[in-house]
Amino acid sequence: MTAPRIVVLAGGVGGAKFVRGVRALCRERWPDGPAGTAASITVVVNTGDDLWLAGLRVTPDLDSVMYALAGVNDDVRGWGRAGETERVSAELTAYGVGWPWFTLGDLDLGTHIARSAMLRDGLPLSAVTERLTARWPLGVRLLPMTDAEVETHVVVDEDGEERELHFEEWWVRTRAALTAKRFVQHGVAQATPAPGVVEATGAADVILLAPSNPVVSIGTILGIPGIREALRSARAPVVGVSPVIGGAVVRGMADACLTAIGVATDAAAIALHYGARGSGGLLDGWLVDEVDTDATGALNGAGVRSLVTPLWMTDDGASAIIVAGALGIATAIAREKGPETVP
Ligand code: GDP
Ligand code: CA
């Protein structure tokens, strides 16, 4: 395989771990190149969790991926910057500004201030992201799914009445304890893919769905008019990785999101929710963990090629092995389609 053009769809923390694996594998296999690899890696990141808070635009998933790739993330806590302090947040709380349960660290606030300043200068989020990421040699191009402000809200039942919360309030303050009735993507109908998204999927040799939340990370990206169509019409195989191992999400509360849209927390059910490309869906291939070997029957029956491999992203090496499996399926699929499509 010559150095491939890879596009990844990703959410925050799960997406970040996976993208670090993509970069590690590319650096190992195709080491020559300006960014440590000759492969090109474009990551389309969910921005449905973004919000205005204390006058600042906060983009949780873009920042999780950026910090993880830059190596400045807090590995222990799982989010935010390493070596963080929270002096500014304490001041904001004293003034009654912002959400006291949504602590923004001081270093992190530096990012939000810089981003908000650029947005107020009139730059679209994609250009702002390019400028922010230029600070670190990421070796990966980060694109927001859209430049428009699209916000995921959650409709919950409280004392018999429907109430709508911003996704981050539901996730962080209530820990998804209030049962989600449905998700609403405000602003999605008018949104268009950010510059570069459709171009990158069209030029890609392989498109990967990270093991991110299928509903509020990958699902939100696919909800942007034009992105699902771009994947469906892409020449490249589309291969996804299950975020569910043995009927449970690896981390977080994605099962609460799956339940709300009527999808079982099950490796095969998520693949069937994305659908087989041959029958109007997205997937050519799907990776499941060794404990989910049973899932392969349903996948094969639906026309999705499967691979069984350990899916715990315990470190970059483990993530890179998962990525190698996904590229392996993509190559096999491309070979079947014809020699001119082999990446
Ligand atoms: P968020 O935006 O920070 O919630 O992160 P993502 O949407 O990118 O990813 C969240 C998902 O990552 C969760 O549903 C987890 O099940 C999944 N995840 C986290 N760690 C692992 C792992 O080691 N292996 C797999 N297969 N999935 C993981
Ligand atoms: Ca997220």
Coordinates of C-alpha atoms and ligand atoms in Angstrom, one line a residue:
M1 CA 0.0 0.0 0.0
T2 CA 1.4 3.4 -0.9
A3 CA 0.9 6.1 1.7
P4 CA -2.9 6.4 2.0
R5 CA -5.2 9.4 2.4
I6 CA -7.2 8.6 5.5
V7 CA -10.3 10.3 6.7
V8 CA -11.6 9.6 10.2
L9 CA -15.0 10.7 11.7
A10 CA -14.5 11.2 15.4
G11 CA -16.0 12.5 18.6
G12 CA -14.0 13.5 21.7
V13 CA -12.1 11.1 24.0
G14 CA -12.8 7.8 22.2
G15 CA -12.1 9.6 18.9
A16 CA -8.8 11.0 20.2
K17 CA -7.5 7.7 21.4
F18 CA -8.3 6.2 18.0
V19 CA -6.7 9.0 16.0
R20 CA -3.5 8.7 18.0
G21 CA -3.5 5.1 16.9
V22 CA -4.0 6.2 13.2
R23 CA -1.1 8.6 13.5
A24 CA 1.1 6.0 15.3
L25 CA 0.5 3.4 12.6
C26 CA 1.1 5.8 9.7
R27 CA 4.3 7.0 11.2
E28 CA 5.5 3.4 11.6
R29 CA 4.4 2.2 8.1
W30 CA 4.9 5.4 6.0
P31 CA 7.6 7.2 8.0
D32 CA 8.8 9.8 5.5
G33 CA 7.0 13.0 5.3
P34 CA 6.8 16.5 6.7
A35 CA 4.5 15.5 9.5
G36 CA 6.3 12.3 10.5
T37 CA 4.4 10.3 7.9
A38 CA 3.8 10.4 4.1
A39 CA 0.1 9.4 4.8
S40 CA -2.4 12.1 5.0
I41 CA -4.8 12.0 7.9
T42 CA -7.9 14.2 8.0
V43 CA -10.2 14.0 11.1
V44 CA -13.7 15.3 10.8
V45 CA -14.7 16.1 14.4
N46 CA -18.2 16.4 16.0
T47 CA -19.0 20.0 17.0
G48 CA -22.6 19.2 18.3
D49 CA -21.4 19.5 21.9
D50 CA -20.1 23.0 21.4
L51 CA -21.6 25.8 23.4
W52 CA -21.2 29.5 24.4
L53 CA -20.2 29.6 28.1
A54 CA -19.1 32.7 30.0
G55 CA -19.0 34.5 26.6
L56 CA -16.6 32.0 25.1
R57 CA -17.1 29.4 22.4
V58 CA -16.2 26.0 23.9
T59 CA -15.6 23.0 21.5
P60 CA -15.2 19.9 23.7
D61 CA -14.5 17.3 21.1
L62 CA -12.2 19.4 18.9
D63 CA -10.2 20.2 22.0
S64 CA -10.1 16.6 23.3
V65 CA -8.6 15.5 19.9
M66 CA -6.3 18.5 19.6
Y67 CA -4.9 18.1 23.2
A68 CA -4.5 14.3 22.8
L69 CA -2.6 14.7 19.6
A70 CA -0.5 17.5 21.0
G71 CA 0.3 15.3 24.0
V72 CA -0.9 18.0 26.5
N73 CA -4.1 16.2 27.6
D74 CA -4.8 15.0 31.1
D75 CA -4.6 11.2 30.8
V76 CA -5.6 10.5 34.3
R77 CA -8.8 12.6 34.4
G78 CA -9.5 11.7 30.8
W79 CA -10.3 15.3 29.6
G80 CA -8.8 18.7 29.6
R81 CA -5.1 19.8 29.9
A82 CA -2.5 18.1 32.0
G83 CA -1.1 20.2 34.9
E84 CA -4.3 22.3 35.0
T85 CA -5.3 24.9 37.6
E86 CA -8.8 26.3 38.1
R87 CA -8.3 29.8 39.4
V88 CA -10.3 31.6 36.7
S89 CA -13.3 29.1 37.1
A90 CA -13.4 29.9 40.8
E91 CA -13.7 33.6 40.0
L92 CA -16.4 33.0 37.4
T93 CA -18.4 30.9 39.9
A94 CA -18.1 33.7 42.5
Y95 CA -19.6 36.1 39.9
G96 CA -22.3 33.5 39.1
V97 CA -21.2 33.3 35.5
G98 CA -21.0 30.0 33.6
W99 CA -21.8 26.5 35.0
P100 CA -20.2 25.7 38.3
W101 CA -20.3 22.0 37.5
F102 CA -18.6 22.5 34.2
T103 CA -15.2 23.5 35.3
L104 CA -12.9 25.1 32.7
G105 CA -9.3 24.9 33.6
D106 CA -7.1 28.0 33.2
L107 CA -5.0 26.6 30.3
D108 CA -8.1 25.3 28.6
L109 CA -9.7 28.8 29.0
G110 CA -6.7 30.2 27.1
T111 CA -7.8 28.1 24.2
H112 CA -11.4 29.2 24.5
I113 CA -10.4 32.9 24.7
A114 CA -8.1 32.5 21.6
R115 CA -10.9 30.7 19.7
S116 CA -13.5 33.2 20.6
A117 CA -11.3 36.1 19.7
M118 CA -10.7 34.7 16.2
L119 CA -14.4 33.9 15.8
R120 CA -15.3 37.5 16.8
D121 CA -12.7 38.7 14.2
G122 CA -14.9 36.9 11.7
L123 CA -13.0 33.7 11.0
P124 CA -15.0 30.6 10.5
L125 CA -14.5 27.7 13.0
S126 CA -12.5 25.7 10.4
A127 CA -10.0 28.5 9.9
V128 CA -9.9 29.1 13.7
T129 CA -9.1 25.4 14.2
E130 CA -6.4 25.5 11.6
R131 CA -4.8 28.4 13.4
L132 CA -5.1 26.8 16.9
T133 CA -3.7 23.5 15.7
A134 CA -0.8 25.2 13.9
R135 CA 0.7 25.7 17.4
W136 CA 1.4 22.0 17.7
P137 CA 2.9 19.6 15.1
L138 CA -0.1 17.3 15.2
G139 CA 0.6 15.5 11.9
V140 CA -3.1 15.4 11.4
R141 CA -5.5 17.9 9.9
L142 CA -8.5 18.6 12.1
L143 CA -11.8 19.8 10.5
P144 CA -14.9 20.7 12.4
M145 CA -17.9 18.9 10.8
T146 CA -19.4 22.3 10.0
D147 CA -18.7 26.0 10.5
A148 CA -22.3 26.5 11.5
E149 CA -23.4 26.5 15.1
V150 CA -25.1 23.2 15.5
E151 CA -26.0 22.2 19.1
T152 CA -27.2 18.9 20.4
H153 CA -29.9 19.2 23.0
V154 CA -31.6 16.4 24.9
V155 CA -35.3 16.2 25.6
V156 CA -36.0 14.7 29.0
D157 CA -39.0 14.1 31.1
E158 CA -39.0 15.9 34.4
D159 CA -42.1 15.5 36.7
G160 CA -44.2 14.6 33.7
E161 CA -43.1 17.6 31.7
E162 CA -40.7 17.7 28.8
R163 CA -37.6 19.8 29.2
E164 CA -34.7 20.4 26.9
L165 CA -31.1 20.6 28.1
H166 CA -27.9 21.2 26.2
F167 CA -26.1 17.9 25.7
E168 CA -23.2 18.9 28.0
E169 CA -25.6 19.8 30.8
W170 CA -27.4 16.4 30.5
W171 CA -24.0 14.5 30.2
V172 CA -21.9 16.4 32.8
R173 CA -24.4 17.7 35.4
T174 CA -27.0 14.9 35.4
R175 CA -24.5 12.2 34.3
A176 CA -27.2 11.1 31.9
A177 CA -29.4 10.1 34.8
L178 CA -32.5 11.8 33.4
T179 CA -33.9 9.4 30.7
A180 CA -33.4 11.0 27.3
K181 CA -36.5 10.9 25.2
R182 CA -34.8 12.2 22.1
F183 CA -32.0 14.3 20.8
V184 CA -32.4 17.5 18.8
Q185 CA -29.7 19.1 16.7
H186 CA -30.4 22.8 16.7
G187 CA -29.2 24.5 13.5
V188 CA -28.6 21.3 11.6
A189 CA -31.0 21.9 8.7
Q190 CA -29.2 25.1 7.6
A191 CA -25.7 23.6 8.2
T192 CA -23.3 22.6 5.5
P193 CA -20.1 20.6 5.8
A194 CA -17.1 22.6 6.7
P195 CA -14.7 23.5 3.8
G196 CA -12.5 20.4 3.1
V197 CA -14.9 17.8 4.5
V198 CA -16.5 16.7 1.2
E199 CA -13.2 17.1 -0.7
A200 CA -11.4 14.9 1.8
T201 CA -13.9 12.1 1.7
G202 CA -14.0 12.3 -2.1
A203 CA -10.2 12.0 -2.3
A204 CA -9.8 9.4 0.5
D205 CA -8.4 5.9 0.1
V206 CA -10.1 4.8 3.3
I207 CA -12.7 6.3 5.6
L208 CA -12.8 5.2 9.2
L209 CA -15.5 5.6 11.8
A210 CA -13.8 5.9 15.2
P211 CA -15.3 4.0 18.1
S212 CA -17.0 7.2 19.2
N213 CA -20.5 7.6 20.5
P214 CA -22.7 6.4 17.6
V215 CA -25.5 8.8 18.5
V216 CA -24.1 12.2 19.7
S217 CA -20.6 12.0 18.1
I218 CA -20.7 10.0 14.8
G219 CA -24.5 10.4 14.5
T220 CA -24.3 14.2 14.8
I221 CA -21.6 14.4 12.1
L222 CA -23.7 12.2 9.8
G223 CA -26.7 14.5 10.4
I224 CA -25.0 17.4 8.7
P225 CA -26.8 17.6 5.3
G226 CA -24.3 16.3 2.7
I227 CA -21.9 14.3 4.9
R228 CA -23.7 11.0 4.8
E229 CA -24.1 11.4 1.0
A230 CA -20.4 12.2 0.7
L231 CA -19.5 9.0 2.5
R232 CA -22.0 7.0 0.4
S233 CA -20.6 8.3 -2.9
A234 CA -16.9 8.1 -1.8
R235 CA -14.7 5.7 -3.8
A236 CA -13.0 4.7 -0.5
P237 CA -14.2 1.8 1.7
V238 CA -15.9 2.9 4.9
V239 CA -14.8 0.8 7.9
G240 CA -16.0 1.4 11.5
V241 CA -14.9 0.2 14.9
S242 CA -17.3 -0.8 17.6
P243 CA -17.4 1.4 20.7
V244 CA -19.2 -1.5 22.5
I245 CA -17.4 -4.5 23.8
G246 CA -19.4 -7.4 25.3
G247 CA -22.6 -5.5 25.4
A248 CA -21.2 -2.5 27.3
V249 CA -19.7 0.8 26.4
V250 CA -16.1 0.9 27.3
R251 CA -16.3 4.3 29.0
G252 CA -19.0 6.9 29.6
M253 CA -22.7 6.6 29.2
A254 CA -23.2 6.1 25.5
D255 CA -25.7 3.3 26.2
A256 CA -28.1 6.0 27.5
C257 CA -27.9 7.6 24.0
L258 CA -28.3 4.3 22.2
T259 CA -31.4 3.4 24.2
A260 CA -33.0 6.8 23.4
I261 CA -32.8 6.0 19.6
G262 CA -33.9 2.4 20.1
V263 CA -30.5 0.8 19.3
A264 CA -29.3 -2.0 21.6
T265 CA -25.9 -1.6 23.3
D266 CA -24.4 -4.3 21.1
A267 CA -21.6 -4.4 18.6
A268 CA -23.7 -5.8 15.8
A269 CA -26.7 -3.6 16.5
I270 CA -24.6 -0.5 16.1
A271 CA -23.2 -1.7 12.8
L272 CA -26.7 -2.5 11.5
H273 CA -27.8 1.0 12.7
Y274 CA -25.1 2.5 10.4
G275 CA -26.2 0.1 7.8
A276 CA -24.4 -1.9 5.1
R277 CA -23.3 0.2 2.2
G278 CA -24.7 -2.3 -0.3
S279 CA -28.2 -1.7 1.1
G280 CA -28.4 2.0 1.5
G281 CA -26.2 2.4 4.6
L282 CA -22.6 3.4 5.2
L283 CA -20.5 0.5 6.2
D284 CA -18.3 -1.8 4.1
G285 CA -16.5 -3.2 7.2
W286 CA -16.8 -3.3 11.0
L287 CA -14.4 -4.3 13.7
V288 CA -15.7 -6.2 16.8
D289 CA -13.9 -7.4 19.9
E290 CA -13.0 -11.0 20.5
V291 CA -15.8 -11.4 23.0
D292 CA -18.2 -10.4 20.2
T293 CA -17.3 -13.1 17.8
D294 CA -21.0 -14.0 17.7
A295 CA -21.7 -10.7 16.0
T296 CA -20.0 -11.7 12.8
G297 CA -22.9 -13.9 11.6
A298 CA -25.3 -11.0 11.6
L299 CA -22.7 -8.7 10.0
N300 CA -21.9 -11.1 7.2
G301 CA -25.6 -11.7 6.6
A302 CA -26.1 -7.9 6.2
G303 CA -23.2 -7.6 3.8
V304 CA -20.8 -6.0 6.2
R305 CA -17.3 -7.5 6.2
S306 CA -16.2 -8.1 9.8
L307 CA -12.9 -8.5 11.7
V308 CA -12.5 -9.8 15.2
T309 CA -9.7 -8.2 17.1
P310 CA -9.1 -6.8 20.6
L311 CA -10.7 -3.4 20.7
W312 CA -9.4 -2.0 24.0
M313 CA -7.4 1.2 23.2
T314 CA -5.2 0.9 26.2
D315 CA -2.3 2.8 24.6
D316 CA -1.2 4.1 21.2
G317 CA 0.2 0.7 20.3
A318 CA -3.1 -1.1 21.0
S319 CA -5.0 1.6 19.0
A320 CA -2.6 1.3 16.1
I321 CA -3.2 -2.5 15.9
I322 CA -7.0 -1.8 15.7
V323 CA -6.3 0.7 12.9
A324 CA -4.1 -1.8 11.1
G325 CA -7.0 -4.2 11.2
A326 CA -9.3 -1.6 9.7
L327 CA -6.9 -0.8 6.9
G328 CA -6.5 -4.5 6.3
I329 CA -10.3 -4.8 5.7
A330 CA -10.3 -1.7 3.6
T331 CA -7.5 -3.1 1.3
A332 CA -9.3 -6.4 0.9
I333 CA -12.6 -4.6 0.0
A334 CA -10.8 -2.3 -2.4
R335 CA -9.1 -5.3 -4.1
E336 CA -12.5 -6.9 -4.7
K337 CA -13.9 -3.7 -6.2
G338 CA -11.1 -3.5 -8.7
P339 CA -7.3 -2.8 -8.9
E340 CA -7.7 0.9 -9.6
T341 CA -9.3 1.4 -6.2
V342 CA -6.7 -0.4 -4.1
P343 CA -5.2 2.2 -1.7
Ligands
GDP1 P1 -16.7 11.8 23.8 O1 -17.1 12.8 22.8 O2 -15.6 12.4 24.7 O3 -17.9 11.2 24.5 O4 -16.0 10.6 23.1 P2 -16.3 9.8 21.8 O5 -17.7 10.0 21.3 O6 -15.2 10.0 20.8 O7 -16.1 8.3 22.3 C1 -16.9 7.8 23.3 C2 -17.0 6.3 23.1 O8 -15.7 5.8 23.0 C3 -17.7 5.6 24.2 O9 -18.9 5.2 23.8 C4 -16.8 4.4 24.5 O10 -17.5 3.2 24.4 C5 -15.8 4.4 23.4 N1 -14.4 4.0 23.8 C6 -13.7 4.6 24.8 N2 -12.6 3.9 25.0 C7 -12.6 2.8 24.1 C8 -11.8 1.7 23.9 O11 -10.7 1.5 24.5 N3 -12.2 0.8 22.9 C9 -13.3 0.9 22.2 N4 -13.7 0.0 21.3 N5 -14.2 2.0 22.5 C10 -13.8 2.9 23.4
CA2 CA -18.4 14.7 22.8

